[in-house]
Short mmCIF file of C-alpha atoms and ligand atoms in Angstrom, two decimals:
data_model
loop_
_atom_site.label_atom_id
_atom_site.label_comp_id
_atom_site.label_asym_id
_atom_site.label_seq_id
_atom_site.Cartn_x
_atom_site.Cartn_y
_atom_site.Cartn_z
CA MET Y 1 -125.87 -29.03 61.72
CA LEU Y 2 -123.98 -26.18 60.04
CA ARG Y 3 -125.85 -24.82 57.02
CA VAL Y 4 -123.66 -23.83 54.08
CA ALA Y 5 -125.09 -21.70 51.25
CA LEU Y 6 -123.51 -22.49 47.86
CA PRO Y 7 -124.13 -21.10 44.35
CA ASN Y 8 -126.63 -23.35 42.55
CA LYS Y 9 -125.48 -22.39 39.06
CA GLY Y 10 -123.37 -19.87 37.21
CA ARG Y 11 -119.72 -19.08 37.10
CA LEU Y 12 -118.78 -20.06 40.65
CA SER Y 13 -120.75 -23.29 41.03
CA GLU Y 14 -118.39 -25.67 39.18
CA ASP Y 15 -115.32 -24.43 41.05
CA VAL Y 16 -117.15 -24.77 44.38
CA LYS Y 17 -118.14 -28.34 43.52
CA GLN Y 18 -114.53 -29.19 42.61
CA LEU Y 19 -113.22 -27.61 45.81
CA PHE Y 20 -115.58 -29.65 48.01
CA ASP Y 21 -114.70 -32.80 46.04
CA ASP Y 22 -111.01 -32.16 46.59
CA ALA Y 23 -111.59 -31.57 50.29
CA GLY Y 24 -113.18 -35.01 50.64
CA LEU Y 25 -116.67 -33.49 50.91
CA PRO Y 26 -118.28 -34.58 47.63
CA ILE Y 27 -121.66 -33.13 46.79
CA ARG Y 28 -123.62 -36.30 46.09
CA GLY Y 29 -127.16 -37.15 45.19
CA ARG Y 30 -128.19 -33.63 44.36
CA SER Y 31 -130.61 -33.40 41.47
CA GLU Y 32 -130.42 -30.32 39.25
CA ARG Y 33 -133.39 -28.72 40.99
CA SER Y 34 -132.98 -29.71 44.61
CA LEU Y 35 -132.11 -26.89 46.96
CA ARG Y 36 -130.65 -28.99 49.74
CA ALA Y 37 -128.09 -31.77 50.08
CA ARG Y 38 -125.98 -33.36 52.79
CA ILE Y 39 -122.24 -32.84 52.36
CA GLY Y 40 -120.49 -34.86 55.06
CA ASP Y 41 -121.60 -33.33 58.36
CA TYR Y 42 -122.95 -30.19 56.69
CA GLU Y 43 -126.27 -29.25 55.20
CA ALA Y 44 -125.80 -27.44 51.88
CA LEU Y 45 -128.35 -25.00 50.50
CA PHE Y 46 -128.08 -24.31 46.76
CA VAL Y 47 -129.18 -20.79 45.95
CA ARG Y 48 -128.30 -17.91 43.64
CA ALA Y 49 -124.86 -16.43 44.25
CA GLN Y 50 -126.52 -12.98 44.61
CA ASP Y 51 -128.75 -14.16 47.47
CA ILE Y 52 -126.03 -15.81 49.53
CA PRO Y 53 -124.82 -12.76 51.52
CA GLU Y 54 -128.39 -11.95 52.67
CA PHE Y 55 -129.19 -15.59 53.46
CA VAL Y 56 -126.12 -15.90 55.65
CA ALA Y 57 -126.65 -12.52 57.33
CA ASP Y 58 -130.31 -13.31 58.04
CA GLY Y 59 -129.64 -16.79 59.44
CA ALA Y 60 -131.10 -18.96 56.66
CA ALA Y 61 -127.53 -20.34 56.39
CA ASP Y 62 -124.55 -20.04 58.74
CA VAL Y 63 -121.73 -19.78 56.21
CA GLY Y 64 -121.65 -19.30 52.45
CA ILE Y 65 -119.48 -19.12 49.38
CA THR Y 66 -120.02 -16.30 46.94
CA GLY Y 67 -118.26 -13.45 45.13
CA TRP Y 68 -116.78 -10.67 47.25
CA ASP Y 69 -118.48 -8.19 44.90
CA LEU Y 70 -121.87 -9.56 45.94
CA VAL Y 71 -120.98 -9.50 49.64
CA THR Y 72 -119.78 -5.89 49.36
CA GLU Y 73 -122.90 -4.86 47.44
CA THR Y 74 -125.24 -5.97 50.23
CA ASN Y 75 -123.13 -4.07 52.79
CA ARG Y 76 -124.09 -6.63 55.47
CA SER Y 77 -121.63 -7.40 58.20
CA LEU Y 78 -120.17 -10.84 57.46
CA THR Y 79 -116.88 -12.36 58.57
CA GLN Y 80 -114.58 -13.27 55.73
CA LEU Y 81 -112.94 -16.63 56.47
CA LEU Y 82 -111.13 -17.52 53.27
CA ASP Y 83 -110.25 -16.19 49.83
CA LEU Y 84 -110.92 -19.16 47.54
CA GLU Y 85 -108.93 -17.60 44.68
CA PHE Y 86 -111.31 -18.57 41.86
CA GLY Y 87 -113.94 -16.29 40.33
CA ARG Y 88 -111.34 -13.58 40.23
CA CYS Y 89 -112.61 -10.37 38.62
CA ARG Y 90 -112.60 -6.62 39.05
CA LEU Y 91 -115.43 -4.14 39.25
CA VAL Y 92 -114.37 -1.19 37.12
CA VAL Y 93 -115.56 2.19 35.94
CA ALA Y 94 -115.58 2.09 32.11
CA ALA Y 95 -116.50 4.63 29.47
CA THR Y 96 -116.98 4.50 25.70
CA GLU Y 97 -113.93 5.12 23.53
CA GLU Y 98 -115.74 8.09 21.91
CA SER Y 99 -116.41 9.79 25.26
CA GLY Y 100 -112.69 10.60 25.56
CA LEU Y 101 -113.01 9.86 29.28
CA THR Y 102 -109.76 8.35 30.53
CA GLN Y 103 -109.62 9.50 34.15
CA LEU Y 104 -112.08 9.57 37.01
CA ALA Y 105 -111.48 13.31 37.41
CA GLN Y 106 -113.21 13.82 34.05
CA VAL Y 107 -116.53 12.39 35.33
CA ALA Y 108 -118.84 15.43 35.26
CA PRO Y 109 -121.65 16.11 37.79
CA GLY Y 110 -124.89 14.44 36.71
CA THR Y 111 -123.11 11.69 34.70
CA ARG Y 112 -125.38 8.64 34.39
CA VAL Y 113 -123.69 5.45 35.57
CA ALA Y 114 -125.32 2.12 34.64
CA THR Y 115 -124.50 -0.81 36.93
CA CYS Y 116 -125.70 -4.06 38.49
CA PHE Y 117 -123.95 -2.84 41.66
CA PRO Y 118 -125.82 0.34 42.62
CA GLY Y 119 -124.81 0.17 46.29
CA ILE Y 120 -121.06 -0.11 45.67
CA THR Y 121 -121.26 2.46 42.85
CA ARG Y 122 -123.07 5.05 44.98
CA ARG Y 123 -120.65 4.61 47.86
CA PHE Y 124 -117.63 4.75 45.51
CA PHE Y 125 -118.62 8.05 43.88
CA GLU Y 126 -119.98 9.64 47.08
CA LEU Y 127 -116.75 8.93 48.91
CA ARG Y 128 -114.85 10.75 46.17
CA GLY Y 129 -117.26 13.67 46.03
CA PHE Y 130 -118.77 12.96 42.59
CA ALA Y 131 -122.48 13.72 42.20
CA VAL Y 132 -123.38 11.06 39.63
CA GLN Y 133 -126.75 9.59 38.78
CA VAL Y 134 -126.73 5.82 39.29
CA VAL Y 135 -128.88 3.84 36.82
CA PRO Y 136 -129.45 0.33 38.26
CA VAL Y 137 -129.67 -2.46 35.67
CA SER Y 138 -130.00 -6.21 36.25
CA GLY Y 139 -127.51 -7.32 33.60
CA ALA Y 140 -125.57 -6.36 30.46
CA ALA Y 141 -124.58 -2.95 31.82
CA GLU Y 142 -121.99 -2.72 29.04
CA ILE Y 143 -124.64 -1.96 26.41
CA ALA Y 144 -126.24 0.88 28.42
CA PRO Y 145 -124.05 3.64 26.87
CA HIS Y 146 -124.96 2.43 23.36
CA LEU Y 147 -128.66 2.54 24.24
CA GLY Y 148 -128.31 6.11 25.44
CA ILE Y 149 -129.38 5.32 29.02
CA ALA Y 150 -125.98 5.97 30.59
CA ASP Y 151 -122.66 7.69 29.88
CA VAL Y 152 -120.46 5.44 31.98
CA VAL Y 153 -120.75 1.89 33.42
CA VAL Y 154 -119.51 0.18 36.55
CA ASP Y 155 -119.17 -3.44 35.52
CA LEU Y 156 -117.31 -6.67 36.26
CA THR Y 157 -114.39 -7.67 34.10
CA SER Y 158 -111.81 -10.44 34.21
CA THR Y 159 -110.08 -10.62 30.83
CA GLY Y 160 -111.36 -7.24 29.61
CA SER Y 161 -112.64 -8.74 26.37
CA THR Y 162 -116.35 -7.99 26.96
CA LEU Y 163 -115.54 -4.35 27.66
CA GLN Y 164 -113.40 -4.20 24.55
CA VAL Y 165 -116.01 -5.86 22.30
CA ASN Y 166 -118.49 -3.25 23.49
CA GLY Y 167 -116.13 -0.35 22.77
CA LEU Y 168 -115.55 0.45 26.44
CA ARG Y 169 -112.33 1.57 28.07
CA GLU Y 170 -111.44 0.92 31.69
CA VAL Y 171 -111.05 4.12 33.69
CA GLU Y 172 -110.61 3.01 37.31
CA THR Y 173 -110.84 -0.12 39.50
CA VAL Y 174 -113.62 0.05 42.09
CA LEU Y 175 -113.15 -3.37 43.72
CA GLU Y 176 -111.06 -6.53 43.36
CA SER Y 177 -113.17 -9.65 43.80
CA SER Y 178 -112.92 -13.43 44.03
CA ALA Y 179 -115.00 -16.15 45.65
CA ARG Y 180 -114.89 -16.03 49.46
CA LEU Y 181 -116.02 -18.22 52.32
CA VAL Y 182 -118.02 -15.93 54.61
CA ALA Y 183 -119.86 -16.47 57.89
CA ARG Y 184 -122.26 -14.65 60.12
CA GLU Y 185 -120.31 -13.35 63.11
CA ASP Y 186 -121.90 -15.76 65.60
CA ALA Y 187 -121.23 -18.75 63.29
CA ALA Y 188 -117.60 -17.85 62.56
CA ASN Y 189 -116.27 -19.41 65.77
CA ARG Y 190 -118.22 -22.66 65.63
CA THR Y 191 -116.08 -25.79 65.49
CA GLU Y 192 -117.82 -26.97 62.30
CA THR Y 193 -117.01 -23.63 60.62
CA LYS Y 194 -113.37 -23.88 61.66
CA ASP Y 195 -113.18 -27.48 60.41
CA LEU Y 196 -114.63 -26.47 57.05
CA THR Y 197 -112.25 -23.50 56.75
CA LEU Y 198 -109.30 -25.76 57.53
CA ALA Y 199 -110.41 -28.39 55.00
CA LEU Y 200 -110.90 -25.89 52.19
CA SER Y 201 -107.74 -23.91 52.94
CA SER Y 202 -105.65 -27.09 53.01
CA VAL Y 203 -106.88 -27.93 49.48
CA LEU Y 204 -106.11 -24.44 48.18
CA ARG Y 205 -102.62 -24.53 49.71
CA ALA Y 206 -101.95 -27.97 48.23
CA ARG Y 207 -102.93 -26.84 44.73
CA GLY Y 208 -99.95 -24.53 44.55
CA GLN Y 209 -97.42 -27.13 45.72
CA ARG Y 210 -95.94 -30.41 44.47
CA TYR Y 211 -94.31 -33.29 46.28
CA LEU Y 212 -90.91 -34.06 44.92
CA MET Y 213 -88.87 -37.20 45.51
CA ALA Y 214 -85.41 -38.02 44.23
CA ASN Y 215 -82.41 -40.15 44.96
CA VAL Y 216 -79.55 -37.78 45.69
CA PRO Y 217 -75.84 -38.63 45.60
CA ARG Y 218 -74.47 -38.06 49.12
CA GLU Y 219 -71.73 -35.73 47.88
CA GLY Y 220 -74.36 -33.54 46.18
CA LEU Y 221 -76.60 -33.00 49.25
CA ALA Y 222 -75.46 -29.47 50.04
CA ALA Y 223 -75.92 -28.34 46.44
CA VAL Y 224 -79.37 -29.97 46.30
CA ARG Y 225 -80.45 -28.14 49.48
CA GLU Y 226 -79.45 -24.87 47.80
CA CYS Y 227 -81.69 -25.41 44.81
CA LEU Y 228 -84.82 -26.35 46.75
CA PRO Y 229 -87.09 -23.36 47.18
CA GLY Y 230 -89.38 -25.18 49.67
CA LEU Y 231 -90.26 -24.01 53.17
CA ASN Y 232 -88.97 -26.86 55.30
CA GLY Y 233 -86.89 -29.89 54.77
CA PRO Y 234 -86.06 -31.67 52.65
CA THR Y 235 -86.56 -34.99 54.41
CA LEU Y 236 -83.76 -37.46 53.88
CA SER Y 237 -83.96 -41.20 54.39
CA GLU Y 238 -81.56 -44.05 53.82
CA LEU Y 239 -82.08 -46.40 50.90
CA MET Y 240 -82.00 -50.08 51.75
CA GLY Y 241 -78.47 -51.38 51.36
CA GLY Y 242 -76.89 -47.93 51.84
CA GLY Y 243 -74.67 -46.93 48.95
CA ARG Y 244 -74.04 -43.66 47.16
CA PHE Y 245 -77.60 -42.32 47.20
CA VAL Y 246 -80.06 -41.11 49.85
CA ALA Y 247 -83.78 -40.64 49.26
CA MET Y 248 -84.96 -37.04 49.43
CA HIS Y 249 -88.58 -35.80 49.79
CA ALA Y 250 -89.56 -32.15 49.58
CA VAL Y 251 -92.58 -29.92 49.02
CA VAL Y 252 -91.90 -27.32 46.33
CA PRO Y 253 -94.01 -24.56 44.77
CA ALA Y 254 -95.69 -25.89 41.60
CA ASP Y 255 -94.28 -23.07 39.49
CA ALA Y 256 -90.71 -23.94 40.56
CA VAL Y 257 -90.93 -27.65 39.64
CA PHE Y 258 -89.84 -27.22 36.05
CA ARG Y 259 -86.59 -25.49 37.02
CA THR Y 260 -85.94 -27.60 40.12
CA VAL Y 261 -86.20 -30.95 38.31
CA ALA Y 262 -83.73 -29.83 35.66
CA ARG Y 263 -81.29 -28.64 38.33
CA LEU Y 264 -81.60 -31.86 40.36
CA GLN Y 265 -80.86 -33.90 37.29
CA GLY Y 266 -77.84 -31.70 36.62
CA LEU Y 267 -76.61 -32.46 40.16
CA GLY Y 268 -76.68 -36.21 39.50
CA CYS Y 269 -80.04 -37.05 41.12
CA GLU Y 270 -81.91 -40.11 39.89
CA GLY Y 271 -85.44 -41.47 40.13
CA ILE Y 272 -86.97 -38.01 40.25
CA LEU Y 273 -90.69 -38.18 40.91
CA VAL Y 274 -93.20 -35.33 41.16
CA THR Y 275 -96.76 -35.81 42.44
CA ARG Y 276 -99.73 -33.62 43.29
CA ILE Y 277 -100.67 -33.08 46.92
CA GLU Y 278 -104.31 -33.41 47.95
CA ARG Y 279 -104.23 -31.43 51.16
CA LEU Y 280 -101.58 -29.50 53.00
CA VAL Y 281 -101.97 -28.43 56.62
CA PRO Y 282 -98.91 -26.50 57.77
P1 AMP O 1 -123.07 -15.86 38.28
O1 AMP O 1 -123.93 -14.68 38.01
O2 AMP O 1 -123.74 -16.90 39.13
O3 AMP O 1 -122.38 -16.40 37.07
O4 AMP O 1 -121.91 -15.36 39.23
C1 AMP O 1 -121.36 -14.15 39.00
C2 AMP O 1 -120.23 -13.97 39.94
O5 AMP O 1 -119.08 -14.59 39.40
C3 AMP O 1 -119.89 -12.50 40.05
O6 AMP O 1 -120.68 -11.85 41.00
C4 AMP O 1 -118.43 -12.57 40.42
O7 AMP O 1 -118.28 -12.78 41.79
C5 AMP O 1 -117.94 -13.80 39.66
N1 AMP O 1 -117.22 -13.47 38.39
C6 AMP O 1 -115.99 -13.86 38.13
N2 AMP O 1 -115.57 -13.40 36.96
C7 AMP O 1 -116.56 -12.68 36.42
C8 AMP O 1 -116.72 -11.95 35.20
N3 AMP O 1 -115.77 -11.85 34.30
N4 AMP O 1 -117.91 -11.37 34.97
C9 AMP O 1 -118.89 -11.52 35.85
N5 AMP O 1 -118.77 -12.17 37.02
C10 AMP O 1 -117.62 -12.75 37.33
#
């Protein structure tokens, strides 16, 4: 049975749960503290997001979902199967407003850099020829400059508000991150891994699309085709009894629905119906 390591709590865990639910793989019967559960044909292990890259690399699990920042930090060789798009954040170099530091070039030799990501930080500065002193911390790196234990931080940010509240200014992006489905190389080609990747990717693809149905006047078909941004189609079918209208079905990007519905109505369409799609396999 394929073992899947999933975050047991924290920022990514709710989104992971929702994704599996949407893929028809609900996580059931798991008590708050249990580390294992059956999800369909898979065995799920619930562990800390930070431990997932090592667990997968070492064989305790075959695949896992965790932040790309955490995968990169461990520097283990894992195959990335899917970008899950949630948990989006950036790892950035930030300095206090008072330091006057606005560019990486101003980072002086010996600068102390506080971070929960010492591996990534060392590699980042080494690669650019900066001799900094990395100060590893296990959390709240943003207060390190105010405590006098560092001059600069390398920290995660999504909205930027935590940096701002702590009087820090972003200087440079080190890494763009989001939750990823990763596998050990030998597990990446297993059928169960491919099935899971397909299930999750079909949910992600469906989230960005809507199914649109409308009755279109025959004389307006060409104009309607013009205003549909979708990939294929639309599909047309006859209404019972024939008449002026034909039924049209199309898949359209969610962010285009607002405009498309208004245009269809303007072209004389009736019975316009928009629904969510659960899964979409191209
Ligand atoms: P956790 O510590 O379990 O809450 O998970 C932290 C992970 O969530 C990080 O390693 C990132 O992959 C992700 N994440 C997404 N946005 C942020 C953010 N603004 N700050 C910290 N972590 C974030």
